[in-house]
CSV table of C-alpha atoms and ligand atoms in Angstrom, one decimal:
chain,number,residue,atom,x,y,z
A,25,MET,CA,0.0,0.0,0.0
A,26,ASP,CA,1.3,3.5,-0.7
A,27,SER,CA,-0.3,6.8,-0.8
A,28,THR,CA,1.0,9.9,-2.5
A,29,PRO,CA,0.2,13.5,-1.4
A,30,SER,CA,-2.0,13.9,-4.5
A,31,GLU,CA,-4.1,10.8,-3.9
A,32,PRO,CA,-5.6,10.3,-0.5
A,33,PHE,CA,-7.6,7.1,0.3
A,34,GLY,CA,-11.3,7.5,-0.2
A,35,LEU,CA,-11.6,5.5,3.0
A,36,LEU,CA,-8.8,4.5,5.4
A,37,VAL,CA,-9.6,2.1,8.2
A,38,ILE,CA,-7.5,1.4,11.3
A,39,GLY,CA,-8.0,-2.1,12.8
A,40,SER,CA,-8.6,-5.5,11.3
A,41,GLY,CA,-11.1,-6.8,13.9
A,42,PRO,CA,-14.8,-7.3,13.0
A,43,ALA,CA,-15.6,-3.5,13.1
A,44,GLY,CA,-12.7,-2.5,10.8
A,45,VAL,CA,-13.1,-5.3,8.3
A,46,HIS,CA,-16.9,-4.8,8.0
A,47,ALA,CA,-16.4,-1.0,7.7
A,48,ALA,CA,-14.1,-1.5,4.7
A,49,ALA,CA,-16.3,-4.0,2.9
A,50,ALA,CA,-19.5,-2.0,3.6
A,51,TYR,CA,-17.8,1.2,2.1
A,52,VAL,CA,-16.9,-0.7,-1.1
A,53,GLU,CA,-20.4,-2.4,-1.3
A,54,ALA,CA,-22.1,1.0,-0.8
A,55,GLY,CA,-20.1,2.4,-3.8
A,56,GLY,CA,-17.9,4.8,-1.8
A,57,PRO,CA,-15.5,6.8,-3.9
A,58,GLY,CA,-11.7,6.3,-4.1
A,59,ARG,CA,-9.4,3.6,-2.9
A,60,VAL,CA,-9.9,1.8,0.4
A,61,GLY,CA,-7.0,1.1,2.7
A,62,LEU,CA,-6.9,-0.9,6.0
A,63,VAL,CA,-3.9,-0.7,8.4
A,64,SER,CA,-3.7,-3.0,11.4
A,65,ALA,CA,-1.2,-3.8,14.1
A,66,ASP,CA,-2.3,-7.4,14.0
A,67,VAL,CA,0.1,-9.6,12.0
A,68,ASP,CA,-2.5,-12.2,11.0
A,69,GLU,CA,-5.1,-12.0,8.3
A,70,PRO,CA,-8.5,-11.0,9.9
A,71,TYR,CA,-9.8,-13.8,12.1
A,72,GLN,CA,-12.4,-14.6,14.7
A,73,ARG,CA,-11.5,-14.0,18.3
A,74,PRO,CA,-14.4,-15.8,20.1
A,75,PRO,CA,-13.1,-19.4,19.5
A,76,LEU,CA,-9.8,-18.5,21.2
A,77,SER,CA,-11.1,-18.9,24.7
A,78,LYS,CA,-13.5,-21.7,23.8
A,79,ALA,CA,-12.7,-24.5,21.2
A,80,VAL,CA,-9.1,-23.3,20.6
A,81,LEU,CA,-8.1,-23.3,24.3
A,82,ALA,CA,-10.1,-26.5,24.9
A,83,GLY,CA,-7.8,-28.1,22.3
A,84,GLU,CA,-10.8,-28.9,19.9
A,85,GLU,CA,-9.8,-26.5,17.1
A,86,PRO,CA,-6.4,-25.3,15.9
A,87,ALA,CA,-5.2,-21.7,16.6
A,88,GLU,CA,-5.5,-20.5,13.0
A,89,VAL,CA,-7.3,-17.8,10.9
A,90,THR,CA,-11.0,-18.3,10.7
A,91,PRO,CA,-12.4,-15.7,8.3
A,92,ILE,CA,-14.6,-12.8,9.5
A,93,LEU,CA,-16.5,-12.0,6.3
A,94,GLU,CA,-19.2,-14.0,4.6
A,95,ASP,CA,-18.3,-15.3,1.1
A,96,GLU,CA,-20.5,-12.7,-0.6
A,97,SER,CA,-18.3,-9.9,0.7
A,98,ALA,CA,-15.1,-11.5,-0.8
A,99,SER,CA,-15.2,-9.4,-3.9
A,100,ALA,CA,-15.5,-6.2,-1.9
A,101,TRP,CA,-12.7,-7.3,0.5
A,102,ALA,CA,-10.5,-8.0,-2.5
A,103,LYS,CA,-10.6,-4.3,-3.4
A,104,VAL,CA,-9.1,-3.3,0.0
A,105,ASP,CA,-5.4,-2.5,0.3
A,106,VAL,CA,-4.5,-4.3,3.6
A,107,ARG,CA,-1.4,-3.6,5.5
A,108,LEU,CA,-0.9,-5.9,8.5
A,109,GLY,CA,1.7,-5.7,11.3
A,110,THR,CA,1.7,-1.9,11.2
A,111,HIS,CA,1.1,0.3,14.2
A,112,VAL,CA,-0.5,3.7,13.7
A,113,GLU,CA,1.2,6.1,16.0
A,114,ALA,CA,-0.2,9.5,15.0
A,115,LEU,CA,-3.4,11.1,13.6
A,116,ASP,CA,-3.4,14.6,12.2
A,117,LEU,CA,-7.0,15.7,11.8
A,118,ALA,CA,-6.2,19.0,10.3
A,119,ARG,CA,-4.1,17.5,7.5
A,120,GLN,CA,-6.2,14.3,7.3
A,121,VAL,CA,-3.1,12.2,7.6
A,122,VAL,CA,-2.3,9.0,9.6
A,123,ARG,CA,1.3,8.3,10.4
A,124,THR,CA,2.5,4.7,10.9
A,125,GLU,CA,5.4,3.6,13.1
A,126,ASP,CA,7.6,3.0,10.0
A,127,GLY,CA,7.2,6.7,9.1
A,128,GLN,CA,4.6,6.4,6.3
A,129,GLU,CA,2.0,9.2,6.0
A,130,LEU,CA,-1.3,7.9,4.7
A,131,ARG,CA,-3.8,10.6,3.6
A,132,TYR,CA,-7.5,10.0,3.8
A,133,ASP,CA,-10.7,11.6,2.7
A,134,ARG,CA,-12.6,9.6,5.3
A,135,LEU,CA,-11.3,7.6,8.2
A,136,VAL,CA,-12.9,4.8,10.3
A,137,LEU,CA,-11.2,4.1,13.7
A,138,ALA,CA,-11.8,0.5,14.8
A,139,THR,CA,-8.9,-0.1,17.2
A,140,GLY,CA,-10.8,-2.3,19.6
A,141,SER,CA,-9.5,-3.2,23.1
A,142,ASP,CA,-6.3,-4.5,24.7
A,143,PRO,CA,-6.1,-6.6,27.8
A,144,VAL,CA,-5.0,-4.7,30.9
A,145,PRO,CA,-2.0,-6.2,32.7
A,146,LEU,CA,-2.4,-8.0,36.0
A,147,PRO,CA,-1.6,-5.7,38.9
A,148,GLY,CA,1.0,-7.1,41.3
A,149,ALA,CA,2.6,-9.5,38.8
A,150,GLU,CA,6.4,-9.3,39.0
A,151,PRO,CA,8.1,-8.2,35.8
A,152,GLU,CA,9.8,-11.6,35.3
A,153,ALA,CA,6.7,-13.6,36.0
A,154,GLN,CA,5.1,-15.1,32.8
A,155,VAL,CA,1.4,-14.0,32.9
A,156,PHE,CA,-0.5,-14.7,29.7
A,157,THR,CA,-3.3,-12.6,28.3
A,158,LEU,CA,-5.7,-13.5,25.5
A,159,ARG,CA,-6.8,-11.1,22.8
A,160,SER,CA,-5.1,-11.9,19.5
A,161,LEU,CA,-4.5,-15.1,17.6
A,162,GLU,CA,-0.8,-14.7,18.4
A,163,HIS,CA,-1.7,-14.7,22.1
A,164,GLY,CA,-3.8,-17.8,21.5
A,165,ARG,CA,-0.9,-19.6,19.8
A,166,ARG,CA,1.5,-18.8,22.7
A,167,LEU,CA,-1.1,-19.9,25.3
A,168,VAL,CA,-1.9,-23.1,23.5
A,169,ASP,CA,1.8,-24.0,23.3
A,170,ALA,CA,2.2,-23.3,27.0
A,171,VAL,CA,-0.8,-25.4,27.9
A,172,ALA,CA,0.7,-28.4,26.3
A,173,ASP,CA,3.3,-28.5,29.1
A,174,ALA,CA,1.0,-27.3,32.0
A,175,ARG,CA,-0.6,-29.5,34.6
A,176,SER,CA,-2.0,-26.6,36.6
A,177,ALA,CA,-3.3,-23.2,35.8
A,178,VAL,CA,-4.6,-20.1,37.6
A,179,VAL,CA,-7.1,-17.9,35.7
A,180,VAL,CA,-7.5,-14.5,37.2
A,181,GLY,CA,-10.8,-12.7,36.5
A,182,SER,CA,-14.4,-13.9,36.2
A,183,GLY,CA,-15.7,-12.0,33.2
A,184,PHE,CA,-16.9,-14.0,30.2
A,185,ILE,CA,-13.3,-14.6,28.9
A,186,GLY,CA,-12.1,-15.8,32.3
A,187,CYS,CA,-15.0,-18.2,32.8
A,188,GLU,CA,-14.8,-19.6,29.3
A,189,ALA,CA,-11.0,-20.0,29.5
A,190,ALA,CA,-11.2,-21.7,33.0
A,191,ALA,CA,-13.8,-24.2,31.7
A,192,SER,CA,-11.8,-24.9,28.6
A,193,LEU,CA,-8.6,-25.5,30.5
A,194,ALA,CA,-10.3,-27.8,33.1
A,195,GLY,CA,-12.0,-29.6,30.3
A,196,ARG,CA,-8.7,-30.7,28.8
A,197,GLY,CA,-7.4,-32.0,32.1
A,198,VAL,CA,-5.5,-29.0,33.4
A,199,ARG,CA,-6.0,-28.5,37.2
A,200,THR,CA,-7.5,-25.0,37.0
A,201,THR,CA,-8.3,-22.4,39.7
A,202,LEU,CA,-10.3,-19.3,38.9
A,203,VAL,CA,-9.5,-16.4,41.2
A,204,THR,CA,-11.9,-13.4,41.4
A,205,PRO,CA,-12.7,-10.5,43.7
A,206,GLU,CA,-16.4,-11.0,42.9
A,207,PRO,CA,-18.5,-13.1,45.4
A,208,ALA,CA,-19.6,-15.2,42.4
A,209,PRO,CA,-18.5,-15.1,38.7
A,210,GLN,CA,-20.0,-12.2,36.9
A,211,ALA,CA,-22.2,-11.2,39.9
A,212,ALA,CA,-21.6,-7.5,39.3
A,213,ARG,CA,-22.7,-7.7,35.7
A,214,LEU,CA,-25.4,-10.4,35.8
A,215,GLY,CA,-26.5,-10.5,39.5
A,216,GLU,CA,-26.1,-13.0,42.3
A,217,TRP,CA,-28.5,-15.6,41.0
A,218,ALA,CA,-26.8,-15.9,37.6
A,219,GLY,CA,-23.4,-15.7,39.3
A,220,ALA,CA,-24.3,-18.7,41.5
A,221,ARG,CA,-25.5,-20.7,38.5
A,222,ILE,CA,-22.2,-20.0,36.6
A,223,ALA,CA,-20.3,-21.0,39.7
A,224,GLU,CA,-22.1,-24.4,39.7
A,225,TRP,CA,-21.2,-25.0,36.1
A,226,LEU,CA,-17.6,-24.1,36.6
A,227,THR,CA,-17.3,-26.3,39.7
A,228,ALA,CA,-19.0,-29.2,37.8
A,229,ALA,CA,-16.4,-28.7,35.0
A,230,GLY,CA,-13.6,-29.2,37.5
A,231,VAL,CA,-12.6,-25.6,38.1
A,232,GLN,CA,-11.6,-24.7,41.7
A,233,LEU,CA,-13.3,-21.3,42.5
A,234,ARG,CA,-11.6,-18.8,44.8
A,235,THR,CA,-14.1,-16.0,45.1
A,236,SER,CA,-13.9,-12.6,47.0
A,237,VAL,CA,-10.1,-12.6,46.9
A,238,LYS,CA,-7.6,-10.6,44.9
A,239,VAL,CA,-4.2,-11.5,43.5
A,240,GLU,CA,-1.5,-9.7,45.5
A,241,SER,CA,1.5,-11.0,43.5
A,242,VAL,CA,2.7,-13.5,40.9
A,243,GLU,CA,6.3,-14.7,41.3
A,244,PRO,CA,8.5,-15.9,38.4
A,245,SER,CA,8.2,-19.4,39.8
A,246,GLY,CA,4.5,-19.3,39.2
A,247,LYS,CA,3.5,-18.8,42.8
A,248,VAL,CA,0.3,-16.8,42.9
A,249,ARG,CA,-0.2,-15.0,46.3
A,250,LEU,CA,-3.7,-13.9,47.3
A,251,ASP,CA,-4.8,-11.2,49.6
A,252,ASP,CA,-6.1,-13.8,52.2
A,253,ASP,CA,-2.4,-14.9,52.5
A,254,SER,CA,-2.9,-18.2,50.6
A,255,VAL,CA,-0.6,-19.2,47.8
A,256,ILE,CA,-1.5,-21.2,44.7
A,257,GLU,CA,1.3,-22.9,42.7
A,258,ALA,CA,0.6,-22.9,39.0
A,259,ASP,CA,2.4,-23.9,35.8
A,260,LEU,CA,0.5,-21.3,33.9
A,261,VAL,CA,-1.2,-18.0,34.8
A,262,LEU,CA,-3.8,-16.3,32.6
A,263,ALA,CA,-5.0,-12.8,33.4
A,264,ALA,CA,-8.5,-11.9,32.2
A,265,VAL,CA,-8.9,-8.8,34.3
A,266,GLY,CA,-10.4,-6.4,31.8
A,267,VAL,CA,-9.6,-4.4,28.7
A,268,THR,CA,-8.7,-0.8,27.8
A,269,GLN,CA,-9.5,1.1,24.7
A,270,SER,CA,-7.1,3.9,25.5
A,271,ARG,CA,-4.4,4.6,22.9
A,272,THR,CA,-1.9,7.4,22.9
A,273,PHE,CA,-2.4,8.4,19.3
A,274,LEU,CA,-6.2,8.7,19.8
A,275,GLU,CA,-5.7,10.7,23.1
A,276,GLU,CA,-3.3,13.0,21.3
A,277,SER,CA,-5.5,13.5,18.2
A,278,GLY,CA,-7.9,16.0,19.6
A,279,LEU,CA,-11.0,13.8,19.0
A,280,SER,CA,-13.6,13.9,21.7
A,281,ILE,CA,-12.7,11.0,24.1
A,282,ASP,CA,-14.3,9.7,27.3
A,283,ASP,CA,-12.4,7.2,29.4
A,284,GLY,CA,-10.5,5.9,26.4
A,285,HIS,CA,-13.6,5.6,24.2
A,286,LEU,CA,-14.2,7.8,21.1
A,287,VAL,CA,-17.4,9.7,21.4
A,288,VAL,CA,-19.6,9.2,18.4
A,289,ASP,CA,-23.2,10.3,17.4
A,290,ASP,CA,-25.9,7.8,16.5
A,291,GLY,CA,-24.5,7.5,13.0
A,292,LEU,CA,-21.1,6.7,14.5
A,293,ARG,CA,-19.4,9.9,13.4
A,294,THR,CA,-16.8,11.4,15.8
A,295,SER,CA,-16.3,15.0,16.7
A,296,ASP,CA,-14.4,15.4,13.4
A,297,PRO,CA,-16.7,15.3,10.3
A,298,HIS,CA,-14.2,13.1,8.3
A,299,VAL,CA,-13.9,10.4,11.0
A,300,TRP,CA,-16.1,7.6,12.2
A,301,ALA,CA,-15.5,5.0,15.0
A,302,ALA,CA,-17.0,1.6,15.5
A,303,GLY,CA,-16.8,-1.5,17.8
A,304,ASP,CA,-15.2,-1.7,21.2
A,305,VAL,CA,-13.5,1.7,20.9
A,306,ALA,CA,-16.8,3.7,20.3
A,307,LEU,CA,-18.9,5.4,22.9
A,308,GLY,CA,-22.0,5.6,20.7
A,309,HIS,CA,-25.2,7.5,21.1
A,310,HIS,CA,-27.8,4.7,20.8
A,311,SER,CA,-30.8,5.9,18.8
A,312,VAL,CA,-33.3,3.6,20.6
A,313,VAL,CA,-32.3,4.0,24.2
A,314,GLY,CA,-31.3,7.6,23.8
A,315,ARG,CA,-28.1,7.5,25.7
A,316,ALA,CA,-24.4,6.8,25.1
A,317,LEU,CA,-23.3,3.2,25.3
A,318,THR,CA,-20.2,1.1,24.9
A,319,VAL,CA,-20.3,-2.5,23.8
A,320,GLU,CA,-17.6,-5.2,23.8
A,321,HIS,CA,-19.4,-7.8,21.6
A,322,TRP,CA,-18.4,-9.5,18.4
A,323,GLY,CA,-21.8,-9.1,16.6
A,324,ASP,CA,-22.2,-5.5,17.6
A,325,ALA,CA,-18.7,-4.7,16.3
A,326,MET,CA,-19.7,-6.2,12.9
A,327,THR,CA,-23.0,-4.2,12.9
A,328,MET,CA,-21.3,-1.0,13.9
A,329,GLY,CA,-18.5,-1.5,11.4
A,330,GLU,CA,-21.0,-1.9,8.6
A,331,LEU,CA,-22.9,1.2,9.7
A,332,ALA,CA,-19.8,3.3,9.9
A,333,GLY,CA,-18.4,2.1,6.5
A,334,GLY,CA,-21.8,2.6,4.9
A,335,ASN,CA,-22.3,6.1,6.4
A,336,ALA,CA,-18.7,7.1,5.4
A,337,ALA,CA,-19.6,6.1,1.8
A,338,THR,CA,-22.8,8.0,1.5
A,339,HIS,CA,-23.1,10.7,4.1
A,340,GLY,CA,-22.2,14.3,3.5
A,341,GLU,CA,-19.2,15.8,5.3
A,342,ASP,CA,-21.1,18.9,6.2
A,343,GLY,CA,-23.6,16.8,8.2
A,344,THR,CA,-26.2,16.8,5.4
A,345,GLY,CA,-28.0,13.7,4.4
A,346,ASP,CA,-29.6,11.0,6.5
A,347,PRO,CA,-27.1,8.6,8.0
A,348,ASP,CA,-28.2,5.1,9.1
A,349,LYS,CA,-28.5,5.1,12.9
A,350,TRP,CA,-27.2,2.7,15.5
A,351,SER,CA,-30.4,1.0,16.7
A,352,ASP,CA,-29.8,-2.8,17.4
A,353,ALA,CA,-30.0,-4.0,20.9
A,354,PRO,CA,-26.5,-5.2,21.9
A,355,GLY,CA,-26.1,-8.9,22.6
A,356,PHE,CA,-23.8,-11.9,22.6
A,357,TRP,CA,-23.4,-15.6,23.4
A,358,SER,CA,-20.9,-17.1,25.7
A,359,GLU,CA,-20.0,-20.8,26.0
A,360,ILE,CA,-18.8,-21.9,29.4
A,361,GLY,CA,-17.8,-25.5,28.9
A,362,GLU,CA,-21.0,-27.3,27.7
A,363,HIS,CA,-23.3,-24.4,28.7
A,364,THR,CA,-24.3,-21.6,26.4
A,365,LEU,CA,-25.5,-18.3,27.7
A,366,LYS,CA,-27.2,-15.7,25.5
A,367,TYR,CA,-27.3,-12.1,26.8
A,368,SER,CA,-28.9,-9.0,25.3
A,369,ALA,CA,-28.7,-5.7,27.3
A,370,TRP,CA,-28.0,-2.1,27.1
A,371,GLY,CA,-25.1,-2.9,29.4
A,372,ASP,CA,-25.1,0.0,31.7
A,373,GLY,CA,-26.6,-1.6,34.9
A,374,PHE,CA,-29.9,-2.6,36.3
A,375,ASP,CA,-32.0,-2.1,39.5
A,376,ASP,CA,-34.3,-5.1,39.4
A,377,VAL,CA,-33.8,-8.8,38.6
A,378,ARG,CA,-36.4,-11.5,38.0
A,379,VAL,CA,-35.5,-15.1,37.4
A,380,VAL,CA,-37.8,-17.6,35.5
A,381,GLU,CA,-36.8,-21.2,35.8
A,382,HIS,CA,-38.2,-23.4,33.0
A,383,GLY,CA,-37.1,-26.8,34.3
A,384,GLN,CA,-34.2,-29.1,33.3
A,385,GLY,CA,-31.7,-26.3,34.0
A,386,ALA,CA,-33.2,-23.8,31.4
A,387,PHE,CA,-33.7,-20.3,32.7
A,388,THR,CA,-34.4,-16.7,31.8
A,389,VAL,CA,-33.2,-13.7,33.8
A,390,TRP,CA,-34.9,-10.4,33.1
A,391,TYR,CA,-33.2,-7.1,34.2
A,392,ALA,CA,-35.1,-3.8,34.6
A,393,ASP,CA,-34.3,-0.2,35.6
A,394,ALA,CA,-35.8,1.7,38.5
A,395,ALA,CA,-38.7,2.8,36.3
A,396,GLY,CA,-39.6,-0.9,35.5
A,397,GLU,CA,-38.3,-0.8,31.9
A,398,VAL,CA,-36.5,-3.9,30.6
A,399,VAL,CA,-32.8,-3.2,30.2
A,400,GLY,CA,-31.5,-6.8,29.7
A,401,VAL,CA,-32.2,-10.5,29.3
A,402,LEU,CA,-30.0,-13.5,30.0
A,403,THR,CA,-31.1,-17.0,28.8
A,404,HIS,CA,-29.9,-20.5,29.0
A,405,GLU,CA,-31.6,-23.1,26.8
A,406,ARG,CA,-34.4,-20.6,26.1
A,407,ASP,CA,-33.8,-19.1,22.7
A,408,GLU,CA,-37.4,-17.8,22.4
A,409,ASP,CA,-36.9,-15.5,25.4
A,410,TYR,CA,-33.5,-14.3,24.0
A,411,GLU,CA,-35.3,-13.4,20.7
A,412,ARG,CA,-38.2,-11.8,22.5
A,413,GLY,CA,-35.9,-10.0,24.9
A,414,GLY,CA,-34.2,-8.2,21.9
A,415,GLU,CA,-37.6,-7.1,20.7
A,416,LEU,CA,-38.7,-5.9,24.1
A,417,LEU,CA,-35.4,-3.9,24.5
A,418,ALA,CA,-35.9,-2.4,21.1
A,419,ARG,CA,-39.4,-1.0,22.0
A,420,ARG,CA,-38.4,-0.2,25.6
A,421,ALA,CA,-41.1,-2.5,27.0
A,422,THR,CA,-41.8,-3.0,30.7
A,423,LEU,CA,-40.7,-5.8,33.0
A,424,ASP,CA,-44.4,-6.6,33.6
A,425,GLU,CA,-44.9,-7.2,29.9
A,426,ALA,CA,-41.7,-9.4,29.8
A,427,LEU,CA,-43.0,-11.5,32.7
A,428,GLY,CA,-46.6,-11.5,31.5
A,429,ALA,CA,-46.1,-14.6,29.2
A,430,THR,CA,-44.1,-16.5,31.8
A,431,SER,CA,-45.4,-15.6,35.2
A,432,ALA,CA,-45.1,-19.2,36.5
A,433,GLY,CA,-41.8,-19.9,38.3
A,434,VAL,CA,-40.7,-16.2,38.7
A,435,SER,CA,-38.5,-15.5,41.7
B,27,LIG,C1,-10.8,-14.6,23.7
B,27,LIG,C2,-12.0,-13.7,23.3
B,27,LIG,C3,-13.3,-14.3,23.2
B,27,LIG,C4,-14.3,-13.5,22.9
B,27,LIG,N1,-15.6,-14.1,22.8
B,27,LIG,C5,-16.6,-13.3,22.5
B,27,LIG,C6,-17.9,-13.9,22.3
B,27,LIG,O1,-18.1,-15.2,22.5
B,27,LIG,N2,-19.0,-13.2,22.0
B,27,LIG,C7,-18.8,-11.8,21.8
B,27,LIG,O2,-19.8,-11.1,21.4
B,27,LIG,N3,-17.6,-11.2,21.9
B,27,LIG,C8,-16.5,-11.9,22.3
B,27,LIG,N4,-15.3,-11.3,22.4
B,27,LIG,C9,-15.2,-9.9,22.2
B,27,LIG,C10,-15.1,-9.5,20.8
B,27,LIG,O3,-14.0,-10.2,20.2
B,27,LIG,C11,-14.8,-8.0,20.6
B,27,LIG,O4,-15.9,-7.3,21.1
B,27,LIG,C12,-14.5,-7.6,19.2
B,27,LIG,O5,-13.4,-8.3,18.7
B,27,LIG,C13,-14.4,-6.1,19.0
B,27,LIG,O6,-14.1,-5.8,17.7
B,27,LIG,P1,-13.4,-4.5,17.2
B,27,LIG,O7,-13.3,-4.6,15.7
B,27,LIG,O8,-14.0,-3.3,17.8
B,27,LIG,O9,-11.9,-4.6,17.9
B,27,LIG,P2,-10.8,-5.7,17.9
B,27,LIG,O10,-11.4,-7.0,17.4
B,27,LIG,O11,-10.1,-5.6,19.2
B,27,LIG,O12,-9.8,-5.3,16.7
B,27,LIG,C14,-9.0,-4.1,16.9
B,27,LIG,C15,-8.0,-4.1,15.8
B,27,LIG,O13,-7.3,-2.8,15.8
B,27,LIG,C16,-5.9,-3.0,15.7
B,27,LIG,N5,-5.2,-1.9,16.3
B,27,LIG,C17,-5.3,-1.4,17.6
B,27,LIG,N6,-4.5,-0.3,17.7
B,27,LIG,C18,-3.9,-0.1,16.6
B,27,LIG,C19,-2.9,0.8,16.1
B,27,LIG,N7,-2.4,1.8,16.9
B,27,LIG,N8,-2.5,0.7,14.8
B,27,LIG,C20,-3.0,-0.2,14.0
B,27,LIG,N9,-3.9,-1.1,14.4
B,27,LIG,C21,-4.3,-1.1,15.7
B,27,LIG,C22,-5.7,-4.3,16.4
B,27,LIG,O14,-4.5,-4.9,16.0
B,27,LIG,C23,-6.9,-5.1,15.9
B,27,LIG,O15,-6.7,-5.6,14.6
B,27,LIG,C24,-14.2,-12.1,22.7
B,27,LIG,C25,-12.9,-11.5,22.8
B,27,LIG,C26,-11.8,-12.3,23.1
B,27,LIG,C27,-10.5,-11.7,23.2
């Protein structure tokens, strides 16, 4: 890829995750003018991240590229100039130029920022201690190699990635301990009832749970010291303690930023009229719920990427025109061992929780705000409630309506 001063890219995309790849393809498919370029720090062809903590870590699938785009977008993708293994280190909004670490200046007419998230390091780990994180395919390869020689593992963090990874490791015979400051896995996000259910699944999968404790230090020998003075010896330590979207080049760019997220309107345009943002990095104004949301979900990154790329292709720089608006209710699936959870929610908290048990382990958890409006749904083996939950969220229905059809067994 090269760009001369006289020929800017019609669209330049930063990031080769689902948001970036879908933005580039959507721009081409919408007939956007000019050449399309995509720059990514990732060294691999675009791939799916979700299998990394599931089938790949469980040893059921190889750690290799699994394509992001559907076959019908192959011809659009073929038109994109892709440059992998290249960090962007500066963005000059006034000159409409992106500078890469190898000193190239790439000019753009329109820009989509889809730089996603990075795992945060584990506090207290000594510099020489080997603590794995899991975000990229390269991380996945390194982790899978290390697991081959490991008989014991400590997973730190009980978010979805921590829970999935712990179940995958235990499932392949590694003695696995999950350490979390939460009283139960994901209790803060999903409530105590769901947390207790996930704890049961993990325990049944062979995971030792250490709840309400924090890691104080990790020594190079693999000793993990907890704040209740206990020590766990592990061949392998995986930290899944959260992610950050913060990047120096974005902070320095002058774009409107809130806690590392790029602030965008409901058409995903940033504070600069030539620049859109999509996926994990965006703090987007959601057109249905009427407030700003962040989401860290695969499917939503795809949707937001398509929206940003399509709007960049068709929407006037001066704000004229009618951009497509971000309107889907966020949602995702998680596989914890043999159990699948489906979750759709605005993702910014809840005041009320109602549990409906359907027998044989199936359940639905409804979440509502203080005004009684549905703000989320979590299901296990109950797809009809997951689908209905998305519809109820989209029309801002009440908890009473959600429970109306299933009042039996509510607690
Ligand atoms: C192990 C794992 C399992 C997951 N499982 C699920 C799941 O089951 N369901 C679900 O909904 N979500 C899941 N997620 C979350 C999901 O993968 C993310 O929400 C999604 O990838 C976000 O997409 P994105 O395009 O915004 O960013 P990312 O996928 O993070 O991509 C960002 C891209 O930007 C590039 N980049 C960053 N900075 C720079 C720079 N300075 N210069 C150049 N390039 C840069 C990166 O290299 C990368 O290519 C999982 C995530 C992980 C890590």
